[in-house]
Amino acid sequence: MAKVGGEGQFFLEAATPCLDDTGVQGPTSKPNTPVRKGELPQRPDVQDEFWSATTPVPTGS
């Protein structure tokens, strides 16, 4: 199930009866984003030059 909440919050749930819970290993690399504190879900706060563009991308003709 997928839900989109206010101001860009996106929720995704998936379930399958055919997998066993094996646990998840921690990441092996350091995160490249700032540490976020507070309650979850947090509102998006990252600006990206491409995804946050307010004008269309010019096409080459």
Short mmCIF file of N, CA and C in Angstrom, two decimals:
data_model
loop_
_atom_site.label_atom_id
_atom_site.label_comp_id
_atom_site.label_asym_id
_atom_site.label_seq_id
_atom_site.Cartn_x
_atom_site.Cartn_y
_atom_site.Cartn_z
N MET A 1 0.85 -1.16 0.00
CA MET A 1 0.00 0.00 0.00
C MET A 1 0.90 1.23 0.00
N ALA A 2 0.54 2.23 -0.77
CA ALA A 2 1.28 3.48 -0.82
C ALA A 2 0.33 4.62 -0.48
N LYS A 3 0.82 5.56 0.33
CA LYS A 3 0.04 6.74 0.69
C LYS A 3 0.94 7.95 0.54
N VAL A 4 0.36 9.05 0.07
CA VAL A 4 1.09 10.30 0.00
C VAL A 4 0.39 11.27 0.93
N GLY A 5 1.13 11.78 1.91
CA GLY A 5 0.57 12.69 2.89
C GLY A 5 0.87 14.13 2.53
N GLY A 6 0.57 15.01 3.46
CA GLY A 6 0.78 16.43 3.24
C GLY A 6 2.23 16.79 3.09
N GLU A 7 2.50 17.75 2.26
CA GLU A 7 3.82 18.35 2.06
C GLU A 7 4.90 17.33 1.71
N GLY A 8 4.55 16.34 0.88
CA GLY A 8 5.56 15.42 0.35
C GLY A 8 5.86 14.19 1.18
N GLN A 9 5.12 13.93 2.23
CA GLN A 9 5.37 12.72 3.01
C GLN A 9 4.83 11.53 2.22
N PHE A 10 5.65 10.51 2.09
CA PHE A 10 5.29 9.33 1.31
C PHE A 10 5.46 8.11 2.20
N PHE A 11 4.46 7.25 2.23
CA PHE A 11 4.48 6.05 3.06
C PHE A 11 4.30 4.83 2.17
N LEU A 12 5.08 3.80 2.41
CA LEU A 12 5.00 2.58 1.62
C LEU A 12 5.01 1.39 2.56
N GLU A 13 4.05 0.50 2.41
CA GLU A 13 3.99 -0.73 3.19
C GLU A 13 4.00 -1.90 2.23
N ALA A 14 4.76 -2.92 2.57
CA ALA A 14 4.78 -4.13 1.75
C ALA A 14 4.84 -5.33 2.68
N ALA A 15 4.17 -6.38 2.30
CA ALA A 15 4.18 -7.60 3.10
C ALA A 15 4.10 -8.80 2.17
N THR A 16 4.72 -9.87 2.59
CA THR A 16 4.65 -11.11 1.83
C THR A 16 4.71 -12.27 2.81
N PRO A 17 3.89 -13.27 2.63
CA PRO A 17 3.89 -14.40 3.55
C PRO A 17 5.01 -15.40 3.26
N CYS A 18 5.76 -15.22 2.18
CA CYS A 18 6.72 -16.24 1.80
C CYS A 18 8.16 -15.94 2.21
N LEU A 19 8.40 -14.94 3.03
CA LEU A 19 9.75 -14.63 3.49
C LEU A 19 9.86 -14.78 4.99
N ASP A 20 11.01 -15.25 5.44
CA ASP A 20 11.28 -15.34 6.88
C ASP A 20 11.96 -14.07 7.33
N ASP A 21 11.71 -13.66 8.56
CA ASP A 21 12.36 -12.48 9.12
C ASP A 21 13.78 -12.87 9.50
N THR A 22 14.76 -12.32 8.81
CA THR A 22 16.15 -12.66 9.07
C THR A 22 16.94 -11.51 9.68
N GLY A 23 16.28 -10.40 9.91
CA GLY A 23 17.00 -9.24 10.44
C GLY A 23 17.70 -8.48 9.34
N VAL A 24 18.07 -7.29 9.63
CA VAL A 24 18.73 -6.45 8.63
C VAL A 24 20.04 -5.97 9.21
N GLN A 25 21.11 -6.11 8.45
CA GLN A 25 22.41 -5.62 8.88
C GLN A 25 22.43 -4.11 8.86
N GLY A 26 23.21 -3.52 9.73
CA GLY A 26 23.39 -2.08 9.72
C GLY A 26 24.17 -1.66 8.48
N PRO A 27 24.08 -0.37 8.13
CA PRO A 27 24.82 0.10 6.96
C PRO A 27 26.33 -0.03 7.16
N THR A 28 27.04 -0.27 6.08
CA THR A 28 28.49 -0.40 6.16
C THR A 28 29.22 0.89 5.81
N SER A 29 28.48 1.88 5.32
CA SER A 29 29.10 3.17 5.01
C SER A 29 28.46 4.26 5.86
N LYS A 30 29.15 5.38 5.98
CA LYS A 30 28.62 6.50 6.75
C LYS A 30 27.56 7.24 5.93
N PRO A 31 26.50 7.70 6.58
CA PRO A 31 25.49 8.48 5.84
C PRO A 31 26.09 9.78 5.32
N ASN A 32 25.59 10.23 4.17
CA ASN A 32 26.08 11.49 3.62
C ASN A 32 25.04 12.60 3.75
N THR A 33 24.14 12.43 4.71
CA THR A 33 23.12 13.43 4.98
C THR A 33 23.20 13.84 6.44
N PRO A 34 22.69 15.02 6.79
CA PRO A 34 22.74 15.45 8.18
C PRO A 34 21.89 14.55 9.08
N VAL A 35 22.30 14.45 10.34
CA VAL A 35 21.54 13.67 11.31
C VAL A 35 20.23 14.40 11.57
N ARG A 36 19.13 13.67 11.52
CA ARG A 36 17.81 14.28 11.71
C ARG A 36 17.27 13.84 13.06
N LYS A 37 16.77 14.77 13.82
CA LYS A 37 16.22 14.47 15.14
C LYS A 37 14.76 14.84 15.18
N GLY A 38 14.03 14.23 16.09
CA GLY A 38 12.62 14.55 16.24
C GLY A 38 11.76 13.34 15.91
N GLU A 39 10.47 13.57 15.93
CA GLU A 39 9.54 12.49 15.67
C GLU A 39 9.48 12.17 14.19
N LEU A 40 9.17 10.92 13.90
CA LEU A 40 8.99 10.50 12.51
C LEU A 40 7.51 10.45 12.20
N PRO A 41 7.06 10.61 11.00
CA PRO A 41 7.88 10.94 9.83
C PRO A 41 8.23 12.42 9.82
N GLN A 42 9.40 12.69 9.30
CA GLN A 42 9.85 14.07 9.21
C GLN A 42 9.51 14.64 7.84
N ARG A 43 9.25 15.92 7.79
CA ARG A 43 8.94 16.57 6.53
C ARG A 43 10.19 16.68 5.68
N PRO A 44 10.06 16.55 4.37
CA PRO A 44 11.23 16.70 3.50
C PRO A 44 11.86 18.08 3.68
N ASP A 45 13.19 18.11 3.77
CA ASP A 45 13.87 19.38 3.97
C ASP A 45 15.14 19.50 3.13
N VAL A 46 15.25 18.67 2.11
CA VAL A 46 16.44 18.69 1.27
C VAL A 46 16.09 19.29 -0.08
N GLN A 47 16.85 20.29 -0.49
CA GLN A 47 16.65 20.90 -1.80
C GLN A 47 17.64 20.25 -2.76
N ASP A 48 17.19 19.83 -3.89
CA ASP A 48 18.02 19.24 -4.92
C ASP A 48 17.84 20.07 -6.18
N GLU A 49 18.93 20.40 -6.82
CA GLU A 49 18.90 21.27 -7.99
C GLU A 49 17.96 20.72 -9.07
N PHE A 50 17.98 19.40 -9.29
CA PHE A 50 17.14 18.82 -10.34
C PHE A 50 15.71 18.65 -9.87
N TRP A 51 15.49 17.95 -8.75
CA TRP A 51 14.14 17.62 -8.30
C TRP A 51 13.38 18.82 -7.76
N SER A 52 14.08 19.87 -7.36
CA SER A 52 13.41 21.04 -6.82
C SER A 52 13.30 22.17 -7.85
N ALA A 53 13.60 21.88 -9.11
CA ALA A 53 13.55 22.90 -10.16
C ALA A 53 12.14 23.46 -10.31
N THR A 54 12.05 24.74 -10.57
CA THR A 54 10.75 25.38 -10.76
C THR A 54 10.50 25.69 -12.23
N THR A 55 11.48 25.41 -13.09
CA THR A 55 11.32 25.64 -14.53
C THR A 55 11.60 24.33 -15.26
N PRO A 56 11.02 24.16 -16.45
CA PRO A 56 11.25 22.93 -17.21
C PRO A 56 12.71 22.81 -17.68
N VAL A 57 13.16 21.60 -17.83
CA VAL A 57 14.50 21.36 -18.32
C VAL A 57 14.47 21.57 -19.84
N PRO A 58 15.40 22.39 -20.36
CA PRO A 58 15.40 22.62 -21.81
C PRO A 58 15.77 21.34 -22.55
N THR A 59 15.12 21.11 -23.68
CA THR A 59 15.43 19.94 -24.49
C THR A 59 16.31 20.36 -25.64
N GLY A 60 17.25 19.52 -26.01
CA GLY A 60 18.13 19.83 -27.13
C GLY A 60 17.45 19.52 -28.46
N SER A 61 17.44 20.47 -29.35
CA SER A 61 16.82 20.25 -30.66
C SER A 61 17.84 20.45 -31.75
#
